[in-house]
Amino acid sequence: MKRNLPFTEEHRLFRQSLSDFIAREVAPYYPEWEDDGIVPREIWKKCGTQGFLLPWADEKLGGFGADYLFSVIVMEELASSGFMSLFLSLHNDIVAPYITRFGSESQIQKYIPGCITGDTILSIAMTEPGAGSDLSAIRTTAVRESDGWVLNGQKTFISNGLLSDLVVVAAKTESKNTPPHQSLSLFLVERDTPGFKRGKPLKKIGLKAQDTAEMFFDHCKIPLGNLLGEEGKGFYYLMEKLPDERLSVAIGCQASAEAAFRLALDYIKERKAFGKTLSKFETIQFEMADMASLLSMGRSFVDQAILAHLNHEPFLMEASMAKYKLCELNKEIADRCLQLFGGYGYMADYPISRFYMDSRVQTLYAGTSEIMKVIIAKNLGL
Ligand SMILES: Cc1cc2nc3c(=O)[nH]c(=O)nc-3n(C[C@H](O)[C@H](O)[C@H](O)COP(=O)(O)OP(=O)(O)OC[C@H]3O[C@@H](n4cnc5c(N)ncnc54)[C@H](O)[C@@H]3O)c2cc1C
């Protein structure tokens, strides 16, 4: 599909090397990782060695100061190969930027080099059993003592939940009477901190190699210096960074839907029924034509949002619209393409079934479709 983005030869080579890496280091092992419910740590280290982690980070820290298109390539290649459970983008483009944007120089120096090598895997813990869409309902607390912060509470559905070595945790730091938007702070919690425990990987219907888990904080004491940014500013930090997360998910969804479409396109040219290939039936041609048109519109829209991000222009509205529409589109396209495979589409050995199962969650996390519509409506002045 035609792209109006300033991809260069360097980007092309990067994409090629990632695509080769996925074919060599991910594809053969992925079914095993799905059975395990988690990917091995070694794959993160290999990604680090190859330069696929935080490519945008400063050269002084070990990155190569790459532009946003390199991040886009990582999102697209993992999504289009169908190996979405390897959550590099969460680490690269969602969590690490909280540290570089709001962290102190010493926090950046301490943590970011390990994030680039793959020695430090990141996660972000906002959601709780009683607080998902409504972050103001967060109940995890952080109480300041003379020598540290003490965290108590529970988080759920945390991606990279078991693998992560460093977690950005959202917790309340103020009394009940403080308005919710001023009472949230972000903290850096390291693996093995006493009082910090995780549950077993949660069993999911898709993203089966992704270690989504619960987290428990029981008098978990962290140093005073592990507050990220300023106390009470957590909600504002999340509001600033969540559009990036939504755009990342939208980019993955567009790439995933296009890949599902390509799988179906190949299949209908091979599969025969009633003496001819499926591709010769007009109803099926129309089905493909309709999906191609939808995908083409999605591509134009998401590339426009990518360009805005690349040029450091505001894209709040575009990010919410893209997250809403492209996650819904991905779900729809995966379903319609699976239908074209007949019974084979329902078989786990056929990659289309993974596209279908992995598409379902996209309208739920990183802000549900309904929450995206709430944001869009607010921006329309409603
Ligand atoms: C696989 C997976 C990975 C995840 N990874 C992470 C992670 O890494 N970190 C993290 O913090 N969280 C993570 N989440 C949590 C995810 O962001 C939440 O599930 C999501 O925000 C929705 O919250 P909820 O599940 O509590 O649903 P609820 O907020 O209870 O929503 C239930 C339903 O009500 C609707 N609804 C809620 N409010 C409104 C409203 N105002 N108007 C209209 N409809 C509304 C919702 O759209 C939804 O349909 C993950 C979830 C999953 C499934």
PDB file of C-alpha atoms in Angstrom, residues 105-253:
ATOM      1  CA  GLU A 105      19.161  12.734  35.187  1.00  0.00           C
ATOM      2  CA  SER A 106      20.236  10.072  37.690  1.00  0.00           C
ATOM      3  CA  GLN A 107      17.132   7.938  36.969  1.00  0.00           C
ATOM      4  CA  ILE A 108      17.801   8.199  33.237  1.00  0.00           C
ATOM      5  CA  GLN A 109      21.465   7.275  33.659  1.00  0.00           C
ATOM      6  CA  LYS A 110      20.605   4.410  35.971  1.00  0.00           C
ATOM      7  CA  TYR A 111      17.836   2.742  33.991  1.00  0.00           C
ATOM      8  CA  ILE A 112      17.867   3.666  30.305  1.00  0.00           C
ATOM      9  CA  PRO A 113      21.133   1.923  29.255  1.00  0.00           C
ATOM     10  CA  GLY A 114      19.727  -1.400  30.548  1.00  0.00           C
ATOM     11  CA  CYS A 115      16.479  -0.784  28.656  1.00  0.00           C
ATOM     12  CA  ILE A 116      18.506  -0.427  25.444  1.00  0.00           C
ATOM     13  CA  THR A 117      20.470  -3.656  25.960  1.00  0.00           C
ATOM     14  CA  GLY A 118      17.411  -5.650  27.045  1.00  0.00           C
ATOM     15  CA  ASP A 119      18.744  -6.240  30.559  1.00  0.00           C
ATOM     16  CA  THR A 120      15.980  -4.082  32.015  1.00  0.00           C
ATOM     17  CA  ILE A 121      12.479  -4.870  30.741  1.00  0.00           C
ATOM     18  CA  LEU A 122       9.758  -2.323  31.468  1.00  0.00           C
ATOM     19  CA  SER A 123       6.081  -2.358  32.333  1.00  0.00           C
ATOM     20  CA  ILE A 124       3.522   0.204  33.460  1.00  0.00           C
ATOM     21  CA  ALA A 125       0.973  -0.533  36.156  1.00  0.00           C
ATOM     22  CA  MET A 126      -2.084   1.697  36.169  1.00  0.00           C
ATOM     23  CA  THR A 127      -5.056  -0.683  36.071  1.00  0.00           C
ATOM     24  CA  GLU A 128      -6.489  -2.159  39.267  1.00  0.00           C
ATOM     25  CA  PRO A 129      -9.345  -4.581  39.849  1.00  0.00           C
ATOM     26  CA  GLY A 130     -11.620  -1.596  40.570  1.00  0.00           C
ATOM     27  CA  ALA A 131     -10.004   1.010  38.310  1.00  0.00           C
ATOM     28  CA  GLY A 132      -9.557   0.539  34.562  1.00  0.00           C
ATOM     29  CA  SER A 133     -11.081   3.200  32.341  1.00  0.00           C
ATOM     30  CA  ASP A 134     -11.520   5.430  35.366  1.00  0.00           C
ATOM     31  CA  LEU A 135      -7.996   6.038  36.620  1.00  0.00           C
ATOM     32  CA  SER A 136      -9.233   8.457  39.250  1.00  0.00           C
ATOM     33  CA  ALA A 137     -10.531   5.374  41.117  1.00  0.00           C
ATOM     34  CA  ILE A 138      -6.987   4.055  41.708  1.00  0.00           C
ATOM     35  CA  ARG A 139      -6.657   2.874  45.314  1.00  0.00           C
ATOM     36  CA  THR A 140      -2.996   1.884  45.510  1.00  0.00           C
ATOM     37  CA  THR A 141      -1.364   4.290  47.942  1.00  0.00           C
ATOM     38  CA  ALA A 142       2.156   5.584  48.397  1.00  0.00           C
ATOM     39  CA  VAL A 143       2.937   7.105  51.787  1.00  0.00           C
ATOM     40  CA  ARG A 144       6.041   9.174  52.272  1.00  0.00           C
ATOM     41  CA  GLU A 145       8.257   8.265  55.222  1.00  0.00           C
ATOM     42  CA  SER A 146      11.548   9.883  56.193  1.00  0.00           C
ATOM     43  CA  ASP A 147      13.571   7.301  54.263  1.00  0.00           C
ATOM     44  CA  GLY A 148      11.281   6.152  51.464  1.00  0.00           C
ATOM     45  CA  TRP A 149       7.820   5.679  49.974  1.00  0.00           C
ATOM     46  CA  VAL A 150       5.660   2.791  51.165  1.00  0.00           C
ATOM     47  CA  LEU A 151       3.325   1.337  48.539  1.00  0.00           C
ATOM     48  CA  ASN A 152       0.223  -0.712  49.274  1.00  0.00           C
ATOM     49  CA  GLY A 153      -2.273  -1.984  46.736  1.00  0.00           C
ATOM     50  CA  GLN A 154      -2.917  -4.257  43.797  1.00  0.00           C
ATOM     51  CA  LYS A 155      -2.642  -3.934  40.028  1.00  0.00           C
ATOM     52  CA  THR A 156      -4.018  -6.207  37.351  1.00  0.00           C
ATOM     53  CA  PHE A 157      -3.691  -6.979  33.618  1.00  0.00           C
ATOM     54  CA  ILE A 158      -0.102  -5.708  33.554  1.00  0.00           C
ATOM     55  CA  SER A 159       1.692  -6.473  30.285  1.00  0.00           C
ATOM     56  CA  ASN A 160       5.288  -7.720  30.608  1.00  0.00           C
ATOM     57  CA  GLY A 161       4.020  -8.279  34.149  1.00  0.00           C
ATOM     58  CA  LEU A 162       6.377 -11.140  34.964  1.00  0.00           C
ATOM     59  CA  LEU A 163       9.364 -10.271  32.823  1.00  0.00           C
ATOM     60  CA  SER A 164       9.616  -6.642  33.794  1.00  0.00           C
ATOM     61  CA  ASP A 165      12.564  -5.566  35.925  1.00  0.00           C
ATOM     62  CA  LEU A 166      11.301  -2.042  36.409  1.00  0.00           C
ATOM     63  CA  VAL A 167       7.659  -1.010  36.764  1.00  0.00           C
ATOM     64  CA  VAL A 168       6.189   2.475  36.507  1.00  0.00           C
ATOM     65  CA  VAL A 169       3.458   2.334  39.157  1.00  0.00           C
ATOM     66  CA  ALA A 170       0.604   4.838  39.472  1.00  0.00           C
ATOM     67  CA  ALA A 171      -0.377   5.392  43.105  1.00  0.00           C
ATOM     68  CA  LYS A 172      -2.245   7.919  45.225  1.00  0.00           C
ATOM     69  CA  THR A 173      -0.065  10.150  47.360  1.00  0.00           C
ATOM     70  CA  GLU A 174      -2.675  12.432  48.855  1.00  0.00           C
ATOM     71  CA  SER A 175      -5.556  12.295  51.279  1.00  0.00           C
ATOM     72  CA  LYS A 176      -9.146  11.430  50.348  1.00  0.00           C
ATOM     73  CA  ASN A 177     -10.084  15.102  50.110  1.00  0.00           C
ATOM     74  CA  THR A 178      -7.571  15.996  47.406  1.00  0.00           C
ATOM     75  CA  PRO A 179      -9.131  16.108  43.914  1.00  0.00           C
ATOM     76  CA  PRO A 180      -8.249  12.800  42.176  1.00  0.00           C
ATOM     77  CA  HIS A 181      -6.347  14.587  39.400  1.00  0.00           C
ATOM     78  CA  GLN A 182      -3.894  16.053  41.878  1.00  0.00           C
ATOM     79  CA  SER A 183      -3.379  12.997  44.018  1.00  0.00           C
ATOM     80  CA  LEU A 184      -1.754  10.580  41.593  1.00  0.00           C
ATOM     81  CA  SER A 185       2.020  10.109  41.393  1.00  0.00           C
ATOM     82  CA  LEU A 186       4.240   7.762  39.405  1.00  0.00           C
ATOM     83  CA  PHE A 187       6.924   5.583  40.984  1.00  0.00           C
ATOM     84  CA  LEU A 188       9.725   3.362  39.771  1.00  0.00           C
ATOM     85  CA  VAL A 189       9.612  -0.049  41.427  1.00  0.00           C
ATOM     86  CA  GLU A 190      12.433  -2.479  40.817  1.00  0.00           C
ATOM     87  CA  ARG A 191      12.140  -6.251  40.592  1.00  0.00           C
ATOM     88  CA  ASP A 192      12.904  -7.968  43.928  1.00  0.00           C
ATOM     89  CA  THR A 193      11.902  -4.987  46.064  1.00  0.00           C
ATOM     90  CA  PRO A 194      10.644  -6.493  49.351  1.00  0.00           C
ATOM     91  CA  GLY A 195       6.843  -6.365  49.467  1.00  0.00           C
ATOM     92  CA  PHE A 196       6.457  -6.469  45.674  1.00  0.00           C
ATOM     93  CA  LYS A 197       4.962  -9.709  44.328  1.00  0.00           C
ATOM     94  CA  ARG A 198       3.384 -10.844  41.082  1.00  0.00           C
ATOM     95  CA  GLY A 199       0.700 -13.398  40.380  1.00  0.00           C
ATOM     96  CA  LYS A 200       0.819 -16.165  37.804  1.00  0.00           C
ATOM     97  CA  PRO A 201       0.470 -15.210  34.140  1.00  0.00           C
ATOM     98  CA  LEU A 202      -3.214 -14.542  33.443  1.00  0.00           C
ATOM     99  CA  LYS A 203      -4.712 -16.998  30.943  1.00  0.00           C
ATOM    100  CA  LYS A 204      -6.019 -15.082  27.965  1.00  0.00           C
ATOM    101  CA  ILE A 205      -7.928 -15.883  24.781  1.00  0.00           C
ATOM    102  CA  GLY A 206      -5.284 -14.143  22.646  1.00  0.00           C
ATOM    103  CA  LEU A 207      -1.786 -12.640  22.938  1.00  0.00           C
ATOM    104  CA  LYS A 208      -0.891 -15.997  24.402  1.00  0.00           C
ATOM    105  CA  ALA A 209       2.864 -15.480  24.621  1.00  0.00           C
ATOM    106  CA  GLN A 210       2.402 -12.195  26.476  1.00  0.00           C
ATOM    107  CA  ASP A 211       2.976 -12.418  30.240  1.00  0.00           C
ATOM    108  CA  THR A 212       0.027 -10.388  31.482  1.00  0.00           C
ATOM    109  CA  ALA A 213      -0.028 -10.530  35.281  1.00  0.00           C
ATOM    110  CA  GLU A 214      -1.293  -9.146  38.553  1.00  0.00           C
ATOM    111  CA  MET A 215       1.007  -7.201  40.873  1.00  0.00           C
ATOM    112  CA  PHE A 216       0.774  -6.860  44.632  1.00  0.00           C
ATOM    113  CA  PHE A 217       2.360  -4.205  46.827  1.00  0.00           C
ATOM    114  CA  ASP A 218       2.388  -5.014  50.519  1.00  0.00           C
ATOM    115  CA  HIS A 219       4.295  -2.428  52.535  1.00  0.00           C
ATOM    116  CA  CYS A 220       6.626  -2.241  49.589  1.00  0.00           C
ATOM    117  CA  LYS A 221       9.283   0.318  50.485  1.00  0.00           C
ATOM    118  CA  ILE A 222      11.140   2.118  47.713  1.00  0.00           C
ATOM    119  CA  PRO A 223      13.744   4.910  48.009  1.00  0.00           C
ATOM    120  CA  LEU A 224      12.538   8.519  48.050  1.00  0.00           C
ATOM    121  CA  GLY A 225      14.426   9.000  44.788  1.00  0.00           C
ATOM    122  CA  ASN A 226      12.124   6.561  42.981  1.00  0.00           C
ATOM    123  CA  LEU A 227       9.346   9.098  42.615  1.00  0.00           C
ATOM    124  CA  LEU A 228       9.105   9.817  38.883  1.00  0.00           C
ATOM    125  CA  GLY A 229       8.856  13.545  38.244  1.00  0.00           C
ATOM    126  CA  GLU A 230       6.892  15.572  40.785  1.00  0.00           C
ATOM    127  CA  GLU A 231       4.526  14.377  43.466  1.00  0.00           C
ATOM    128  CA  GLY A 232       0.854  14.799  42.493  1.00  0.00           C
ATOM    129  CA  LYS A 233       1.589  15.230  38.784  1.00  0.00           C
ATOM    130  CA  GLY A 234       1.007  11.578  37.784  1.00  0.00           C
ATOM    131  CA  PHE A 235      -2.366  12.179  36.192  1.00  0.00           C
ATOM    132  CA  TYR A 236      -0.991  14.989  34.016  1.00  0.00           C
ATOM    133  CA  TYR A 237       1.973  12.842  32.986  1.00  0.00           C
ATOM    134  CA  LEU A 238      -0.389  10.060  31.932  1.00  0.00           C
ATOM    135  CA  MET A 239      -2.560  12.496  29.991  1.00  0.00           C
ATOM    136  CA  GLU A 240       0.516  13.758  28.154  1.00  0.00           C
ATOM    137  CA  LYS A 241       1.812  10.310  27.240  1.00  0.00           C
ATOM    138  CA  LEU A 242      -1.345   8.248  26.663  1.00  0.00           C
ATOM    139  CA  PRO A 243      -1.862   9.614  23.115  1.00  0.00           C
ATOM    140  CA  ASP A 244       1.535   8.073  22.175  1.00  0.00           C
ATOM    141  CA  GLU A 245       0.343   4.726  23.508  1.00  0.00           C
ATOM    142  CA  ARG A 246      -2.906   4.990  21.531  1.00  0.00           C
ATOM    143  CA  LEU A 247      -1.075   5.813  18.337  1.00  0.00           C
ATOM    144  CA  SER A 248       1.302   2.845  18.834  1.00  0.00           C
ATOM    145  CA  VAL A 249      -1.644   0.482  19.214  1.00  0.00           C
ATOM    146  CA  ALA A 250      -3.339   1.971  16.146  1.00  0.00           C
ATOM    147  CA  ILE A 251      -0.169   1.566  14.074  1.00  0.00           C
ATOM    148  CA  GLY A 252       0.044  -2.102  15.092  1.00  0.00           C
ATOM    149  CA  CYS A 253      -3.635  -2.634  14.308  1.00  0.00           C
TER     150      CYS A 253
END
